[in-house]
């Protein structure tokens, strides 16, 4: 499907150069595989990679002063955002608004792999438990 959401002739291209950084080493063990702060590459978001094979495992309850978007790449997650509990599978996206405590866990079976997008050029977090 072709898209044309804006007229490119009316838009001034950004002057920032393209940049690249390693999010994670595929051979790295453990659930937190890596992160790239937006400030390191001149971008407005920070990207984290999280994966675990253990049902029930996931990050502790925490909060950010900015929005966070969770992308489930593989497996199934139970995501707690404030009083709301959502289940998301591979290919689904969950949004966590700024200032709302949240966490997620692997509900199995198998591996849960996520990409977590922090809508901030820096990773800022307060753990609550």
mmCIF file of C-alpha atoms in Angstrom:
data_model
loop_
_atom_site.group_PDB
_atom_site.id
_atom_site.type_symbol
_atom_site.label_atom_id
_atom_site.label_comp_id
_atom_site.label_asym_id
_atom_site.label_seq_id
_atom_site.Cartn_x
_atom_site.Cartn_y
_atom_site.Cartn_z
ATOM 1 C CA UNK A 1 0.000 0.000 0.000
ATOM 2 C CA UNK A 2 1.467 3.334 -1.044
ATOM 3 C CA UNK A 3 1.414 6.151 1.505
ATOM 4 C CA UNK A 4 1.717 9.882 1.156
ATOM 5 C CA UNK A 5 0.956 11.361 4.570
ATOM 6 C CA UNK A 6 2.680 14.674 3.833
ATOM 7 C CA UNK A 7 4.140 16.634 0.948
ATOM 8 C CA UNK A 8 7.933 16.131 1.044
ATOM 9 C CA UNK A 9 8.461 19.435 -0.768
ATOM 10 C CA UNK A 10 7.038 21.275 2.263
ATOM 11 C CA UNK A 11 9.385 19.606 4.768
ATOM 12 C CA UNK A 12 12.919 20.701 5.640
ATOM 13 C CA UNK A 13 15.199 17.659 6.113
ATOM 14 C CA UNK A 14 16.938 17.306 9.467
ATOM 15 C CA UNK A 15 20.592 18.361 9.475
ATOM 16 C CA UNK A 16 21.682 15.614 11.895
ATOM 17 C CA UNK A 17 23.913 12.908 10.411
ATOM 18 C CA UNK A 18 22.847 9.263 10.449
ATOM 19 C CA UNK A 19 24.237 7.346 13.447
ATOM 20 C CA UNK A 20 24.644 3.755 14.548
ATOM 21 C CA UNK A 21 25.113 1.961 17.871
ATOM 22 C CA UNK A 22 24.971 -1.653 19.068
ATOM 23 C CA UNK A 23 21.819 -2.419 21.046
ATOM 24 C CA UNK A 24 22.971 -5.868 22.140
ATOM 25 C CA UNK A 25 25.438 -8.640 21.418
ATOM 26 C CA UNK A 26 23.450 -11.701 20.283
ATOM 27 C CA UNK A 27 25.756 -13.905 22.375
ATOM 28 C CA UNK A 28 25.024 -12.039 25.610
ATOM 29 C CA UNK A 29 23.288 -14.044 28.336
ATOM 30 C CA UNK A 30 20.735 -12.708 30.811
ATOM 31 C CA UNK A 31 17.463 -10.829 30.452
ATOM 32 C CA UNK A 32 18.804 -7.292 29.979
ATOM 33 C CA UNK A 33 20.658 -7.573 26.735
ATOM 34 C CA UNK A 34 21.434 -3.917 26.155
ATOM 35 C CA UNK A 35 20.312 -0.360 25.692
ATOM 36 C CA UNK A 36 21.084 2.631 23.513
ATOM 37 C CA UNK A 37 20.273 6.074 24.838
ATOM 38 C CA UNK A 38 18.993 8.429 22.191
ATOM 39 C CA UNK A 39 21.529 11.034 23.206
ATOM 40 C CA UNK A 40 24.324 8.657 22.091
ATOM 41 C CA UNK A 41 23.052 8.678 18.522
ATOM 42 C CA UNK A 42 21.395 12.099 18.402
ATOM 43 C CA UNK A 43 17.863 10.735 18.636
ATOM 44 C CA UNK A 44 14.832 11.509 20.817
ATOM 45 C CA UNK A 45 14.246 7.970 22.194
ATOM 46 C CA UNK A 46 16.137 5.356 24.210
ATOM 47 C CA UNK A 47 15.841 1.707 23.141
ATOM 48 C CA UNK A 48 16.212 -1.326 25.428
ATOM 49 C CA UNK A 49 16.280 -5.035 24.595
ATOM 50 C CA UNK A 50 14.898 -7.468 27.190
ATOM 51 C CA UNK A 51 14.531 -11.224 26.897
ATOM 52 C CA UNK A 52 13.980 -14.108 29.275
ATOM 53 C CA UNK A 53 13.185 -17.804 29.023
ATOM 54 C CA UNK A 54 11.816 -17.972 32.588
ATOM 55 C CA UNK A 55 8.044 -17.751 33.074
ATOM 56 C CA UNK A 56 7.216 -15.137 35.712
ATOM 57 C CA UNK A 57 10.469 -13.246 35.163
ATOM 58 C CA UNK A 58 10.589 -9.620 34.120
ATOM 59 C CA UNK A 59 11.589 -6.175 35.318
ATOM 60 C CA UNK A 60 10.513 -4.950 38.745
ATOM 61 C CA UNK A 61 7.738 -2.383 39.201
ATOM 62 C CA UNK A 62 9.059 1.028 38.169
ATOM 63 C CA UNK A 63 8.041 4.399 36.748
ATOM 64 C CA UNK A 64 9.419 6.942 34.242
ATOM 65 C CA UNK A 65 8.731 10.661 33.781
ATOM 66 C CA UNK A 66 8.016 9.939 30.095
ATOM 67 C CA UNK A 67 5.990 7.477 27.988
ATOM 68 C CA UNK A 68 7.235 3.964 27.211
ATOM 69 C CA UNK A 69 6.232 1.673 24.344
ATOM 70 C CA UNK A 70 6.748 -2.098 24.616
ATOM 71 C CA UNK A 71 7.045 -4.223 21.472
ATOM 72 C CA UNK A 72 6.731 -7.983 21.926
ATOM 73 C CA UNK A 73 8.970 -9.666 19.367
ATOM 74 C CA UNK A 74 8.654 -13.225 20.647
ATOM 75 C CA UNK A 75 6.561 -15.034 23.252
ATOM 76 C CA UNK A 76 3.814 -13.696 25.526
ATOM 77 C CA UNK A 77 3.893 -11.003 28.187
ATOM 78 C CA UNK A 78 1.611 -9.947 30.992
ATOM 79 C CA UNK A 79 1.978 -6.181 31.279
ATOM 80 C CA UNK A 80 0.898 -4.304 34.404
ATOM 81 C CA UNK A 81 0.326 -0.564 33.766
ATOM 82 C CA UNK A 82 -1.185 1.114 36.805
ATOM 83 C CA UNK A 83 -4.378 -0.809 37.605
ATOM 84 C CA UNK A 84 -4.601 -2.287 34.080
ATOM 85 C CA UNK A 85 -3.320 -5.770 33.219
ATOM 86 C CA UNK A 86 -2.849 -6.616 29.532
ATOM 87 C CA UNK A 87 -1.607 -9.733 27.787
ATOM 88 C CA UNK A 88 0.416 -9.221 24.621
ATOM 89 C CA UNK A 89 1.957 -11.668 22.175
ATOM 90 C CA UNK A 90 4.514 -11.506 19.411
ATOM 91 C CA UNK A 91 3.735 -8.651 17.059
ATOM 92 C CA UNK A 92 1.758 -6.635 19.612
ATOM 93 C CA UNK A 93 2.569 -3.227 21.118
ATOM 94 C CA UNK A 94 1.646 -1.897 24.578
ATOM 95 C CA UNK A 95 1.785 1.775 25.582
ATOM 96 C CA UNK A 96 2.675 2.888 29.111
ATOM 97 C CA UNK A 97 1.895 6.561 29.835
ATOM 98 C CA UNK A 98 4.363 8.778 31.697
ATOM 99 C CA UNK A 99 4.180 8.642 35.478
ATOM 100 C CA UNK A 100 2.184 5.379 35.636
ATOM 101 C CA UNK A 101 4.000 2.516 37.449
ATOM 102 C CA UNK A 102 4.471 -0.545 35.257
ATOM 103 C CA UNK A 103 6.204 -3.873 34.835
ATOM 104 C CA UNK A 104 5.891 -6.957 32.658
ATOM 105 C CA UNK A 105 6.559 -10.666 32.971
ATOM 106 C CA UNK A 106 6.997 -13.681 30.736
ATOM 107 C CA UNK A 107 3.837 -15.811 30.811
ATOM 108 C CA UNK A 108 5.417 -18.556 28.677
ATOM 109 C CA UNK A 109 5.733 -20.986 27.298
ATOM 110 C CA UNK A 110 9.199 -20.257 25.964
ATOM 111 C CA UNK A 111 11.130 -17.074 25.497
ATOM 112 C CA UNK A 112 9.799 -13.530 25.883
ATOM 113 C CA UNK A 113 11.766 -11.004 23.824
ATOM 114 C CA UNK A 114 10.848 -7.322 23.841
ATOM 115 C CA UNK A 115 12.107 -4.028 22.547
ATOM 116 C CA UNK A 116 11.218 -1.231 24.955
ATOM 117 C CA UNK A 117 11.163 2.327 23.618
ATOM 118 C CA UNK A 118 11.626 5.072 26.194
ATOM 119 C CA UNK A 119 10.314 8.362 24.824
ATOM 120 C CA UNK A 120 13.361 10.217 26.138
ATOM 121 C CA UNK A 121 16.943 10.653 24.962
ATOM 122 C CA UNK A 122 18.043 9.338 28.394
ATOM 123 C CA UNK A 123 16.931 6.324 30.446
ATOM 124 C CA UNK A 124 15.407 7.729 33.658
ATOM 125 C CA UNK A 125 13.753 5.296 36.074
ATOM 126 C CA UNK A 126 12.605 4.967 39.699
ATOM 127 C CA UNK A 127 12.217 1.378 40.941
ATOM 128 C CA UNK A 128 9.232 0.992 43.263
ATOM 129 C CA UNK A 129 9.836 -2.460 44.782
#
